[in-house]
Coordinates of C-alpha atoms and ligand atoms in Angstrom, one line a residue:
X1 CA 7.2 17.3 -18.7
X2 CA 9.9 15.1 -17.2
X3 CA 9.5 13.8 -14.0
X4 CA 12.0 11.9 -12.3
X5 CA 11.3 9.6 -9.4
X6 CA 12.7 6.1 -7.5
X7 CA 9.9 3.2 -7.7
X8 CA 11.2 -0.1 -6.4
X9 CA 14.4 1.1 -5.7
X10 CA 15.0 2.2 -9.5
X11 CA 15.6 5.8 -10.8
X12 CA 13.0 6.4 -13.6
X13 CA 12.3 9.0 -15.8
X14 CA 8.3 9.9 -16.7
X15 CA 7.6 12.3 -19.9
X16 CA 3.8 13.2 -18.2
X17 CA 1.7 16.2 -17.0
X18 CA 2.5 16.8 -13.8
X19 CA -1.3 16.4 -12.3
X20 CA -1.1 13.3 -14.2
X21 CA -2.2 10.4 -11.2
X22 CA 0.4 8.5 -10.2
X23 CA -1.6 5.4 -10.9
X24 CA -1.8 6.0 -14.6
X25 CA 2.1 6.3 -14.5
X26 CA 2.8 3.2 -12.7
X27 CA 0.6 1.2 -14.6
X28 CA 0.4 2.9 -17.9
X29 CA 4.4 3.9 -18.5
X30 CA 5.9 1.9 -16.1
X31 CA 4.0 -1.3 -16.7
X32 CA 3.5 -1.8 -12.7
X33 CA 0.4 -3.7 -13.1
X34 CA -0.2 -4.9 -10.1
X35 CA -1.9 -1.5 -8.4
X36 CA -5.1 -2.0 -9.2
X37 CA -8.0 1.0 -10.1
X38 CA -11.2 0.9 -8.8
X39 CA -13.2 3.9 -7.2
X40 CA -10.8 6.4 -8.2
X41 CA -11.6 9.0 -5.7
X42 CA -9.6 8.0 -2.8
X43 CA -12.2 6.4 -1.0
X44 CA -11.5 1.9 -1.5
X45 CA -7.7 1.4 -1.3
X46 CA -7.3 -0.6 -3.9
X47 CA -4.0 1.8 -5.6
X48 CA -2.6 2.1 -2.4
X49 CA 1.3 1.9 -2.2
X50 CA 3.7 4.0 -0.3
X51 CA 5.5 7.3 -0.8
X52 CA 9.0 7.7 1.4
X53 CA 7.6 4.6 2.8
X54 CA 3.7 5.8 4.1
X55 CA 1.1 4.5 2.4
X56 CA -0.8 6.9 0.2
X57 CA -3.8 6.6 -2.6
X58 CA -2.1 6.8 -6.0
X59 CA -5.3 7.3 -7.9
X60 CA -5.8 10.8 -6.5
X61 CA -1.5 11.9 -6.1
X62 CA 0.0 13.4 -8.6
X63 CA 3.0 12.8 -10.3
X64 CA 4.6 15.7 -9.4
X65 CA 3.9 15.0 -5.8
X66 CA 6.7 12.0 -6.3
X67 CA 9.3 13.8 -8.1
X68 CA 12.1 12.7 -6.3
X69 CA 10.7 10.9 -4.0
X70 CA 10.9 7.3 -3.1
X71 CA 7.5 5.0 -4.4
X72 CA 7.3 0.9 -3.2
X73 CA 4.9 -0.9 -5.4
X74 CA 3.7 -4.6 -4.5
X75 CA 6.2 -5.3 -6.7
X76 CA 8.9 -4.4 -4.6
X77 CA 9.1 -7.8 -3.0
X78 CA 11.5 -7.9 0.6
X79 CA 10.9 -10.1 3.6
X80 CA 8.1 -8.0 5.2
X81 CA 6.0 -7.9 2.1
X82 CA 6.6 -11.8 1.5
X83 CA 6.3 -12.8 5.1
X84 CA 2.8 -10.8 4.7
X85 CA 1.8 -12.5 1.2
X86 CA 3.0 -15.9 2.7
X87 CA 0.6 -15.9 5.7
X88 CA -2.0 -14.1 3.1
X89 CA -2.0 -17.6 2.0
X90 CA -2.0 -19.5 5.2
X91 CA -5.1 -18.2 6.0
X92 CA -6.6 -18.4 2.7
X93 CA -7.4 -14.4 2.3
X94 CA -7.8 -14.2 -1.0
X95 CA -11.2 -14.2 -3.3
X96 CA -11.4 -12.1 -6.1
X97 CA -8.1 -10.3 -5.3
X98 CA -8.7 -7.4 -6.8
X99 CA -8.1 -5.3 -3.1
X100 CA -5.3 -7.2 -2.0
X101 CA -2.8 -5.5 -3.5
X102 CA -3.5 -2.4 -1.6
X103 CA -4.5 -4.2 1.4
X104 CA -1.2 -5.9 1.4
X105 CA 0.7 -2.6 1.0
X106 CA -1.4 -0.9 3.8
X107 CA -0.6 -3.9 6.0
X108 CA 3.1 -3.6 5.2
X109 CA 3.2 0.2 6.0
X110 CA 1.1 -0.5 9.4
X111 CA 3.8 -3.6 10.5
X112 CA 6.9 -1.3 9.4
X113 CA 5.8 1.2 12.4
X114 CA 3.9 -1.1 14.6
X115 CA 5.5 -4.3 14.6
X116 CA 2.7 -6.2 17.4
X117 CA -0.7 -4.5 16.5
X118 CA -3.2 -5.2 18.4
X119 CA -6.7 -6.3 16.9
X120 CA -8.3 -2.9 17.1
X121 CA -4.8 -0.9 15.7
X122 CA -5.3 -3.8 12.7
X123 CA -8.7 -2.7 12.2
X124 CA -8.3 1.1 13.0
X125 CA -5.3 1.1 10.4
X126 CA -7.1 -0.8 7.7
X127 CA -10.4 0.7 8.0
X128 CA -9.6 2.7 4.9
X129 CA -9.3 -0.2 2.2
X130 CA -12.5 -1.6 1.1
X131 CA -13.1 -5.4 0.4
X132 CA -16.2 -6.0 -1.6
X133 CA -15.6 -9.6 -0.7
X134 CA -15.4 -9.3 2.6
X135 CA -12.3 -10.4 3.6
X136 CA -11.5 -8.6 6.7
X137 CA -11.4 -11.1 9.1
X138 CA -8.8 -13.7 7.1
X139 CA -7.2 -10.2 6.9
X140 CA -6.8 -9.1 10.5
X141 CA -5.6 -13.3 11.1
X142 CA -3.2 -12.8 8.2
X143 CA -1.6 -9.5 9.8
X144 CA -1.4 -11.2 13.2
X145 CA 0.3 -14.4 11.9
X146 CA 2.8 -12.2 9.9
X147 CA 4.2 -10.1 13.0
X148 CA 5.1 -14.1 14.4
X149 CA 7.4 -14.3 11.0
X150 CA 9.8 -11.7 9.8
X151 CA 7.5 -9.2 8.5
X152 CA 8.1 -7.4 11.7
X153 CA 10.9 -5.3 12.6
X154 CA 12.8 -5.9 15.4
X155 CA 11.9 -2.9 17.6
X156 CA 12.3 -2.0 20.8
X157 CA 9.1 -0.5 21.9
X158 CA 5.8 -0.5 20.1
X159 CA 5.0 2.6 17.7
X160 CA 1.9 4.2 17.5
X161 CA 0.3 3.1 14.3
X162 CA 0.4 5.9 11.5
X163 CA -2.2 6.7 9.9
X164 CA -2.2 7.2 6.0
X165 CA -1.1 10.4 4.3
X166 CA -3.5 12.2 2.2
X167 CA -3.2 13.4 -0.4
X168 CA -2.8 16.9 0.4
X169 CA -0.4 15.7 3.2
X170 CA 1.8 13.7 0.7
X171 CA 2.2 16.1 -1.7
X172 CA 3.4 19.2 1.0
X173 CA 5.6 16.7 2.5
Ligands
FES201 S1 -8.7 3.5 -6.7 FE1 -7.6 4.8 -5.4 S2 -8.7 4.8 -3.5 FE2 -9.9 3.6 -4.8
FES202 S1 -10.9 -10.2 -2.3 FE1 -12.5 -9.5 -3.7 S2 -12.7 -7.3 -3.3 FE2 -11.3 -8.1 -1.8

């Protein structure tokens, strides 16, 4: 089945089943690499990336959730994501790196509605993405030094965070 949807910016065209994950389909036909698999079952983070801009678990949404609908990969590059990878490297985040991807998108999707989190709306929003490294801390430090760059927008008043779809909620949306 054909299944048409926008990743990155760029119409693309997927001959899958529609329960198909959208994970396989971004790393397997689309050659997106750089969401990573790990538990599978919704529950570390790790294939998070965003759907009509909220951050969502692509391991467990499937592809016909995203037909015609807009998906950002890490991939996607822009200022907020590179302000955010930039101070990712300031404070020296990284170990193995195999969360960061999805803790990088779940970051960018927290700053693009809540553009001065506070320490607790860092941790409340990122409680969800699993770090077997234990990062958390250079992580919270890393979001903080970000919103002093451009990975903020320039709002007005301060957003309450959002907190990430489901699955469920992402595919009735
Ligand atoms: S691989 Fe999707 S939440 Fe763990
Ligand atoms: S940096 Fe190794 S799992 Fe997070």
């Amino acid at each position: 089945m054909a299944i048409t949807l926008t990743v990155n910016g760029q119409r693309r065209s997927v001959d899958a089943p529609p329960d198909t994950p959208l994970l396989w389909v971004l790393r397997d036909d689309l050659k997106l690499k750089g969401t990573k698999y790990s538990c599978g079952m919704s529950v570390c983070g790790a294939c998070t990336v965003h759907l009509d801009g909220a951050p969502i678990r692509s391991c467990v949404t499937p592809i016909a959730a995203a037909a015609n609908r807009s998906i950002t990969t890490i991939e996607a590059g822009g200022p907020r994501l590179q302000a955010l990878q930039e101070a990712w490297l300031a404070e020296e985040v990284v170990q193995c790196g195999y969360c960061q991807p999805g803790m990088l998108m779940q970051a960018a999707a927290l700053l693009a509605t809540n553009p001065d989190p506070t320490d607790a709306e860092i941790d409340r929003w990122m409680a969800g993405n699993l770090c077997r490294c234990g990062t958390y801390a250079r992580i919270r430090r890393a979001i903080r030094r970000a919103t002093a760059t451009k990975a903020a927008p320039a709002a007005p008043a301060k957003a309450p965070p959002r907190k990430p779809a489901t699955t469920k909620e992402a595919s009735h949306e």
